[in-house]
Structures are given as structure tokens and as C-alpha cells.
XYZ file of C-alpha atoms in Angstrom:
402
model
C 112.406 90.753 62.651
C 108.524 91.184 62.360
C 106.471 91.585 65.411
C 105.331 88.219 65.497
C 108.511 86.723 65.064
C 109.888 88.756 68.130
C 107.653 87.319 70.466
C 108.102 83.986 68.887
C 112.033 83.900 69.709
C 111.453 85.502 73.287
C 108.834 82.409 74.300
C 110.973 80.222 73.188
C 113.791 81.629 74.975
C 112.211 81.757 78.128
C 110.534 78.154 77.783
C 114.085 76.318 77.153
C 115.206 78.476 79.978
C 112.368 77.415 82.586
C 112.584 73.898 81.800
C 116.390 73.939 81.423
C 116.868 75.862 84.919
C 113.979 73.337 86.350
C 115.829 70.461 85.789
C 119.277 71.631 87.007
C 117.562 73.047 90.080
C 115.594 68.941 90.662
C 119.284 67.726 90.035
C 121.012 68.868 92.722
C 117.639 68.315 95.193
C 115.741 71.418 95.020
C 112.394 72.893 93.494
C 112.127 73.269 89.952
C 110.790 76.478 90.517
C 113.900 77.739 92.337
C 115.705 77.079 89.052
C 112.417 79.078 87.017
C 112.729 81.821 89.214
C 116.455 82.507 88.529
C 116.283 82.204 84.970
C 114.652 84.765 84.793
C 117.000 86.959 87.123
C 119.809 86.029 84.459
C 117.248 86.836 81.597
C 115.806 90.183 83.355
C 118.020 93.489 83.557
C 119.587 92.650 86.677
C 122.085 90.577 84.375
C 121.497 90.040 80.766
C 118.433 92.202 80.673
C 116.254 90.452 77.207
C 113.947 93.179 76.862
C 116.569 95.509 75.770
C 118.498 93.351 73.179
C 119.034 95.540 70.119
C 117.412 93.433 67.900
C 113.949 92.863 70.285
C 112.349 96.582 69.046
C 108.975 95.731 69.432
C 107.604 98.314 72.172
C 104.554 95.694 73.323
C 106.783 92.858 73.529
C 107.317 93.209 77.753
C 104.180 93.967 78.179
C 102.629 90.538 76.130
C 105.473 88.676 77.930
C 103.999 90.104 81.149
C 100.200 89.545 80.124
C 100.947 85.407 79.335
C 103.149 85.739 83.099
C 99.711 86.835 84.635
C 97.727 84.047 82.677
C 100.718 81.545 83.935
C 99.698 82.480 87.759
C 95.701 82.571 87.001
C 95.943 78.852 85.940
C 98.727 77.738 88.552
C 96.010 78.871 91.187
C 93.489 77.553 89.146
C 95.183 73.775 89.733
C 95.822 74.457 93.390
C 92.251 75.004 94.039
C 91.694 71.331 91.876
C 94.151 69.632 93.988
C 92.674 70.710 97.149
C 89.574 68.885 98.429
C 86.945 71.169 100.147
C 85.527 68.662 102.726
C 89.153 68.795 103.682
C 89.393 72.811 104.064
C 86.105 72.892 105.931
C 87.897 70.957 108.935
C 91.176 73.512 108.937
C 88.480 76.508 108.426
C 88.909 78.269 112.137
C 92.784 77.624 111.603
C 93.286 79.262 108.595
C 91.013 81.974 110.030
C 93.530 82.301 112.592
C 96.508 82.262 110.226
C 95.343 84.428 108.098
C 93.999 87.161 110.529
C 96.777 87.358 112.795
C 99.033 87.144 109.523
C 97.922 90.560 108.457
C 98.178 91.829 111.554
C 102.033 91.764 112.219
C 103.005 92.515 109.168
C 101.527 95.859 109.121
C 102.835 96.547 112.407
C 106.528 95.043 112.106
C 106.480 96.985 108.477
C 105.404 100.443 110.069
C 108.053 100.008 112.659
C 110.743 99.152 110.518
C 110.227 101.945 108.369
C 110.398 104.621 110.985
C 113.952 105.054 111.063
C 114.173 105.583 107.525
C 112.142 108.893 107.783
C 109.520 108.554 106.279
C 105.858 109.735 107.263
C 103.720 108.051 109.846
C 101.152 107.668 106.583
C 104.172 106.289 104.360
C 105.119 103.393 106.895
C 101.735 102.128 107.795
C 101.510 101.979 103.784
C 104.381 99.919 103.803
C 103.435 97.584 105.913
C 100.113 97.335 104.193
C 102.069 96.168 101.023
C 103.990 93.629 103.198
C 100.239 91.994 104.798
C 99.992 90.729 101.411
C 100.736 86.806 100.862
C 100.492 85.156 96.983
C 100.875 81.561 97.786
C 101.355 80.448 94.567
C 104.898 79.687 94.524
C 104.182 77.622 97.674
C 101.776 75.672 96.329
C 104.203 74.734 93.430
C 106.265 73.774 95.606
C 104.230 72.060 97.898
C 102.937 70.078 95.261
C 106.266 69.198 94.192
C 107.074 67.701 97.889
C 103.600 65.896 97.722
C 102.239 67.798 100.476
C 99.652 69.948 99.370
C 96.995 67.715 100.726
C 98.176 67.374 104.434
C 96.836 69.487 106.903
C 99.652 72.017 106.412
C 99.211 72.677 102.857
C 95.289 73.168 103.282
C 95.831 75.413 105.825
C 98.404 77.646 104.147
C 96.073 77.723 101.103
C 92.921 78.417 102.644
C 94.637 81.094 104.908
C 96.041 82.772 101.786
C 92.465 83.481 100.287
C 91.398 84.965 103.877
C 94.625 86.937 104.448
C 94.285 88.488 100.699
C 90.580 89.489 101.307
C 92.115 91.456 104.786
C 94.313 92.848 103.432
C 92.730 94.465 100.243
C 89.565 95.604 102.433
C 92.503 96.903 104.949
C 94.031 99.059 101.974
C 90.473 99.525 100.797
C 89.882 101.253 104.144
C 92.924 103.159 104.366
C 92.763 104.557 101.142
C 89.055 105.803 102.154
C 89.549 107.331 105.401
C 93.548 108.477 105.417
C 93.465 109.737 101.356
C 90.563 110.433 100.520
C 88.827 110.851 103.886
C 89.446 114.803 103.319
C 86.381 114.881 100.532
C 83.757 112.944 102.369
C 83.103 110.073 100.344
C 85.940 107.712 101.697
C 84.043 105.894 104.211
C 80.791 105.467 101.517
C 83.366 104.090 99.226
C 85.081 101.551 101.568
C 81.177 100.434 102.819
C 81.053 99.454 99.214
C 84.155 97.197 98.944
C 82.398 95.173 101.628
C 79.824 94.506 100.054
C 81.185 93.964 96.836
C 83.872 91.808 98.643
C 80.762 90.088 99.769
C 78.867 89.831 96.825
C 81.615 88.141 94.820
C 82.010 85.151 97.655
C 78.130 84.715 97.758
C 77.563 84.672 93.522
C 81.128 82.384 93.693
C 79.258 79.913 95.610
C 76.057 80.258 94.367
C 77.701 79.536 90.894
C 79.846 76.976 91.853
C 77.584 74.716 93.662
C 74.429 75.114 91.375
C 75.399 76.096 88.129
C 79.038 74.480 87.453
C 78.045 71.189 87.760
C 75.647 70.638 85.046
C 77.480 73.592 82.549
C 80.729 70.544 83.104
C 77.900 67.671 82.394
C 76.466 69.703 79.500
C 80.444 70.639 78.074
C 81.445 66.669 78.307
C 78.798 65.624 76.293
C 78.319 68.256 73.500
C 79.645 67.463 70.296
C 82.990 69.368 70.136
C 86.391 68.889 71.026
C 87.897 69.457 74.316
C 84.508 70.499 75.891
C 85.504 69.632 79.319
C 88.726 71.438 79.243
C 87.052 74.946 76.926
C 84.017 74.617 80.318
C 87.188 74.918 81.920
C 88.773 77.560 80.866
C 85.822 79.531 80.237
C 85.500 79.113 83.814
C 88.607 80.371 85.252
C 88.739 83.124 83.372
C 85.014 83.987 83.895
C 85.858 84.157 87.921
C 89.556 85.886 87.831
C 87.754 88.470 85.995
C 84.650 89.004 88.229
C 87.082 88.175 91.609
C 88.936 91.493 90.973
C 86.721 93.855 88.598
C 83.622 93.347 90.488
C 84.956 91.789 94.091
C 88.171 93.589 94.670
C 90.210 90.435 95.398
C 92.771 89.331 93.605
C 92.336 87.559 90.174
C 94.247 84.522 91.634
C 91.588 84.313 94.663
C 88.427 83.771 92.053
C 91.110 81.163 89.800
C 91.766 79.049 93.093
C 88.015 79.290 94.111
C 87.136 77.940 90.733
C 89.472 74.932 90.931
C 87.723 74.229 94.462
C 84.317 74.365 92.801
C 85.812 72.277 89.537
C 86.858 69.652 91.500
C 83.234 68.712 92.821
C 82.188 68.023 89.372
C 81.939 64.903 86.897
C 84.657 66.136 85.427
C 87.226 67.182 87.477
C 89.821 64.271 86.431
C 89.322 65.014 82.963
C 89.972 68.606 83.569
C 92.911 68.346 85.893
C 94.726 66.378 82.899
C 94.133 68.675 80.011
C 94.183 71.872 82.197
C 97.538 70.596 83.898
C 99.282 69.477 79.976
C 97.852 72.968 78.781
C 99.418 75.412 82.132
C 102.646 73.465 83.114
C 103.692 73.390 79.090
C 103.181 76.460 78.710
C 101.689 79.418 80.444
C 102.950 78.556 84.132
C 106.936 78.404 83.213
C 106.169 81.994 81.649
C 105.136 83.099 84.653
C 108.107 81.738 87.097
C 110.779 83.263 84.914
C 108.181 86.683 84.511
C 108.989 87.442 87.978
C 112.591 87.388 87.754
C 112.404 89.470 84.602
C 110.141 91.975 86.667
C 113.093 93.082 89.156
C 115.983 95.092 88.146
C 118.852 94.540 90.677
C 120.479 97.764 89.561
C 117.903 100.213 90.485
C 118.851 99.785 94.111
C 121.621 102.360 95.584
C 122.762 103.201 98.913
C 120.329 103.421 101.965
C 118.226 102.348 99.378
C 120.171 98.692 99.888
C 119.845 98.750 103.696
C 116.012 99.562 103.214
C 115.850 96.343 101.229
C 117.330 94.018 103.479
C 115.151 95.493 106.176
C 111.872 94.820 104.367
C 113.419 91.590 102.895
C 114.055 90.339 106.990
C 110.494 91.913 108.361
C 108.472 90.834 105.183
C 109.938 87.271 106.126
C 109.767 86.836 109.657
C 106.644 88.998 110.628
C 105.170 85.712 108.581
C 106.653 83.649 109.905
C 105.857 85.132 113.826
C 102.973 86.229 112.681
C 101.199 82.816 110.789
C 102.890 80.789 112.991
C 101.722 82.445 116.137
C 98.081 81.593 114.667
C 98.636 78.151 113.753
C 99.942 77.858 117.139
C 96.794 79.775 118.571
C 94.657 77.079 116.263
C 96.229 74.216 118.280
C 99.126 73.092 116.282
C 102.331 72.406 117.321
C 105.439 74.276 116.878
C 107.432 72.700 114.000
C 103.752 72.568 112.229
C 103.217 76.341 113.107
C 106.744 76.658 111.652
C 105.309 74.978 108.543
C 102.555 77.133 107.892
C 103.957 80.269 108.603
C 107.014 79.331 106.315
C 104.619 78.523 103.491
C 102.918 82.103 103.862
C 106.289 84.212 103.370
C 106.128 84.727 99.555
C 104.684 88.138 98.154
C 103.592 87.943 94.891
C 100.817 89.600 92.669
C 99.199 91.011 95.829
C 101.442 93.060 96.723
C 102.558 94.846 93.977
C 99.134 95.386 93.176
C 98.810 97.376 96.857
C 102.725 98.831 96.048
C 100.945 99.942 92.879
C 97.874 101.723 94.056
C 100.157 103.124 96.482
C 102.729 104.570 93.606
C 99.529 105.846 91.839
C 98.346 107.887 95.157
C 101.868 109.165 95.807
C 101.936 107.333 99.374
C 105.192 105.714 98.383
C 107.584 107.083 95.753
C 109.818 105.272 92.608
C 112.487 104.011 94.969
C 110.199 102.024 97.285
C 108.253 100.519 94.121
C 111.800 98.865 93.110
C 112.072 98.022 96.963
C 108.822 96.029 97.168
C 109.516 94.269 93.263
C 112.943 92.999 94.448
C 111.332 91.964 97.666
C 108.498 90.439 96.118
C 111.462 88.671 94.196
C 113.396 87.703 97.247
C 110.812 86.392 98.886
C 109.845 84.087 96.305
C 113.431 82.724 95.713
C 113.926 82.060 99.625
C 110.180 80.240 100.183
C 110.966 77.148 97.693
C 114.552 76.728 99.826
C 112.750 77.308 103.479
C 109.939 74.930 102.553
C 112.489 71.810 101.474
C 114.351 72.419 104.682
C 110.732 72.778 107.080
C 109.084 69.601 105.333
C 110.611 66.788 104.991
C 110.116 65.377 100.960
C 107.888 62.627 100.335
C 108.064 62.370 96.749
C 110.111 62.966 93.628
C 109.379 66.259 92.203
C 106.611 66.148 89.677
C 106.784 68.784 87.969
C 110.274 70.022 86.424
């Protein structure tokens, strides 16, 4: 088969497979995106393994499968940030402060401790629980939207606290690459004054943008001429800040996608956007990116004491969350089955982390077998968030999105 023709059967494979696995998973009363997520285990090289069918020759084909994956998340963030109202966020501000902080905190220091015993170096296990600081919310935001709770106070607060805890964390890497690898040569705390301020620079031009500038660019869009303006404004517009929230800020793509949705949302537009932008990421590019995640992991890679390292990280990447997020909510003034809540909804790794895991690889903090480590963790922590969420909040709605 041709190139093109390649990639053609493997979307469609893994489209029929996301919606197929979606539905069985809403049948038998849980998240659609539980059923996403382990189609693409079966697909990925843990079981079936896709990628290296005989006929599928095409050495780019992964990687374009991985590229629309990364799209999928950009524009599942992107819809998050135009569910959630910002007058609303404002008034859970110091809690998700709180949240987030304190969520960064004991993971580092639950990750570093668990580590110990597996001998590795005091600089290897405080990297390690860098990596596990990270939170990528967007699997909990699926699912939170499925259970119609993204609005409550929970589901602000969880998504809020996930932009602050991914800025602390990436300046906390930023800072420990500076002073502890490259502290040696004399430029690493120059270099980690400058992620501040570009960390800083991004949030200021973000809002600057966003409250000036979007407004009439959605205006001008909705009444042009063309087709689709509103949605192409759109588009143009998540893109434009994934790409300036991580090449220019240093946070995460996803972080500049959900901040645009945020900013959307106060525009003339933003029901007119939400419909095409919603028809345009759940047909398409988000399914791609639930069943990418499974396909990332490979099962088999794991060995020995490598096994008992995973279910270590796997427990402490879970509960130092959970202790940790919940310990702020509680700290914030909620009570303890909310604090439960929130800290629940911050347990999946996504993105973030192996981003971190893969600066790490690149400086030779952590070798090949704690890369797999942190993908299947990343992995198990996104399969067991969808199931802890159903059982911490009760559902309100149907699913709405299979």
C-alpha cells in the first residue's frame, strides 16, 4: 500500500476502535474514555502491537499517528477552557493555589523517597519525583464533563489547579536542571532567571491578548465573507497560543490551549465556536488521542525489579495526589469527601510528564528502563482516574460524549 493509503487504514482503525470501545465502556456504566484508553492497549505492542503489522511499512506512520494524538489533547484542553466560566475560577483562585502548590510538593518528596531503595542516586530520585509533580488533567476533564460536573466547584478547582501545578513544576525542573546539571558551568542560575520571566511573559501577553485583542479578531471572523470564520478565528487561535505557551513560555502546549478556551468563551462567539470546535475535536482528533496513549506504552518492556519499581511509582504517583491535593483543598476550607474529589481528579499524568521524563532521558538523569516506567505509569494513571472519579462523584447525567 502507498503511504497515504497506510495512514488512511490506521485512522480508520483506530476511529472504529475509539468509538466502538466508547460505547461498550457507557454500556456497562463507565467513561467512554476508559473504553478509548484500552483500545489502544489492545492496538499498541503490549498486545496486538499495529505499528508493526507487516504490511504498515511506512517509517513516519507512528510518528503522524502520534502528531494528530498531540493535536487530539491541544483541542480537548482547548474545550475545557470553553466550558469553564472565568468569573467562576476567580472565586476558587486561592484554592486552586493551594491545590496546586502543595500538589507539587508531595509528589517530589513521596517520589524521592520511594526511589531510594531502589539505588539509585540522591540526583536520580529527586528527578523522579520531579516527573511524578506533573498533573495533565485532561482525561479528567473528559470525564468530568461526561458526569456533568465540570462546572461545580470541584471541577473548577481541579482545572484551575492543573494550570498552576504545571507552571511549578516546569519552573521546578527548570531550576533543577540549572543549578544541579548545569550549575557546574556557571550559567544555570542566568538560565533558570530567564524561564521566569519568560514563564511570566507568556501569562501577561495571554491576557493582554485575550482580553483586548480576541474579542473583536472573533467579531471581525463572524462577519467576514468566508466560511466557517468563527470556527478558522478559532483554530487559528488555539494553535497560535499552544505554540507560544511552550516555545516562548515553557509551559505546556495544553496550558496556552485551555487558556485560550477561557479567553474564547468571553467572546460573541463562543456558542458558535463551542459547536463547530466540539463536531470538529470529538469526531476526530480527540478519539486519536485517547487510544494514542495506549499505543504509547509497551507492557513488555517491563522485567523484574523493573515490575516492583512500577507498582511503586504507580501507588506514590497516585496517592501523593491524592494526600497531597487533597490536603490543600482541605487547607482551602473544603471538606473531606470534596478534598477527596479534587485530589482524585489531579492523579492522571499525561503530556507533562513525559515531557519532564524526556528532558530527563536527554540529560542522562534517568536511563531507558525508567522512561518505560514513567510511559506505563503515565498509562496507569490515566486508566485508574476515569474509574476513581465515577466512584468519588456521584453521576448527574448520561454520558455525553461516547
Amino acid at each position: 500500500m502507498s503511504d497515504v493509503l497506510q495512514l488512511l487504514f490506521v485512522l480508520v482503525i483506530v476511529l472504529v476502535a475509539a468509538k466502538g470501545s466508547g460505547l461498550a465502556s457507557s454500556a456497562i456504566g463507565q467513561p467512554a474514555v476508559l473504553g478509548e484508553l484500552l483500545a489502544g492497549v489492545i492496538l499498541g505492542p503490549s498486545l496486538i502491537n499495529l505499528f508493526g503489522a507487516g504490511f504498515l511499512d511506512t517509517p513516519y506512520l507512528e510518528e503522524m499517528t502520534h502528531l494528530l494524538a498531540e493535536l487530539g489533547v491541544i483541542f480537548l484542553m482547548f474545550l475545557a477552557g470553553l466550558e469553564t466560566d472565568l468569573g467562576e475560577v476567580n472565586k476558587v483562585r486561592r484554592l486552586a493555589f493551594l491545590v496546586g502548590s502543595i500538589g507539587v510538593l508531595f509528589p517530589v518528596l513521596m517520589g524521592a523517597g520511594a526511589s531510594v531503595p531502589f539505588g539509585f542516586s540522591a540526583k536520580e530520585c529527586v528527578f523522579i519525583g520531579i516527573i511524578l509533580s506533573a498533573t495533565s488533567v485532561s482525561i479528567s476533564a473528559r470525564t468530568l464533563m461526561e458526569l456533568g460536573v465540570l462546572q461545580s466547584r470541584q471541577g473548577l478547582s481541579i482545572l484551575a489547579a492543573a494550570v498552576i501545578d504545571d507552571v511549578i513544576g516546569l519552573l521546578v525542573l527548570s531550576f533543577f536542571i540549572a543549578f544541579a546539571v548545569q550549575g557546574n558551568s556557571g550559567g544555570g542560575p542566568a538560565d533558570a532567571v530567564l524561564i521566569v520571566l519568560r514563564v511570566a511573559g507568556f501569562f501577561a501577553a495571554a491576557l493582554v491578548v485575550g482580553r483586548f485583542l480576541l474579542p473583536p479578531f472573533v467579531r471581525w471572523a463572524m462577519n467576514a465573507p468566508m466560511s466557517e470564520g468563527a470556527l478558522t478565528a478559532a483554530v487559528v487561535t488555539v494553535l497560535t497560543y499552544a505554540w507560544f505557551a511552550e516555545y516562548v513560555g515553557q509551559v505546556a502546549a495544553i496550558t496556552g490551549a485551555f487558556m485560550a478556551g477561557l479567553f474564547l468563551r468571553q467572546t460573541d462567539g463562543h456558542r458558535l465556536i463551542d459547536e463547530r470546535s466540539r463536531a470538529l475535536a470529538y469526531g476526530f482528533f480527540v478519539p486519536i488521542f485517547f487510544v494514542g496513549v495506549g499505543l504509547a506504552a509497551n507492557a513488555r518492556d517491563i522485567h523484574g525489579s523493573d515490575a516492583l519499581l512500577l507498582v511503586v511509582i504507580f501507588l506514590v504517583a497516585a496517592a501523593s495526589k491524592i494526600v497531597g491535593c487533597g490536603l490543600g483543598a482541605l487547607l482551602g476550607g473544603e471538606s473531606l469527601r470534596s478534598s477527596l474529589q479534587i485530589g482524585t481528579g489531579m492523579i492522571s499524568r499525561g503530556e507533562v510528564g513525559l515531557i519532564i521524563a524526556t528532558v530527563g532521558l536527554s540529560k542522562g538523569l534517568i536511563g531507558t528502563d525508567v522512561y518505560s516506567i514513567i510511559v506505563l505509569t503515565v498509562l496507569a494513571t490515566t486508566l485508574a482516574t476515569p474509574l476513581l472519579l465515577r466512584i468519588v462523584f456521584p453521576q448527574t447525567k448520561e454520558a455525553r460524549y461516547a
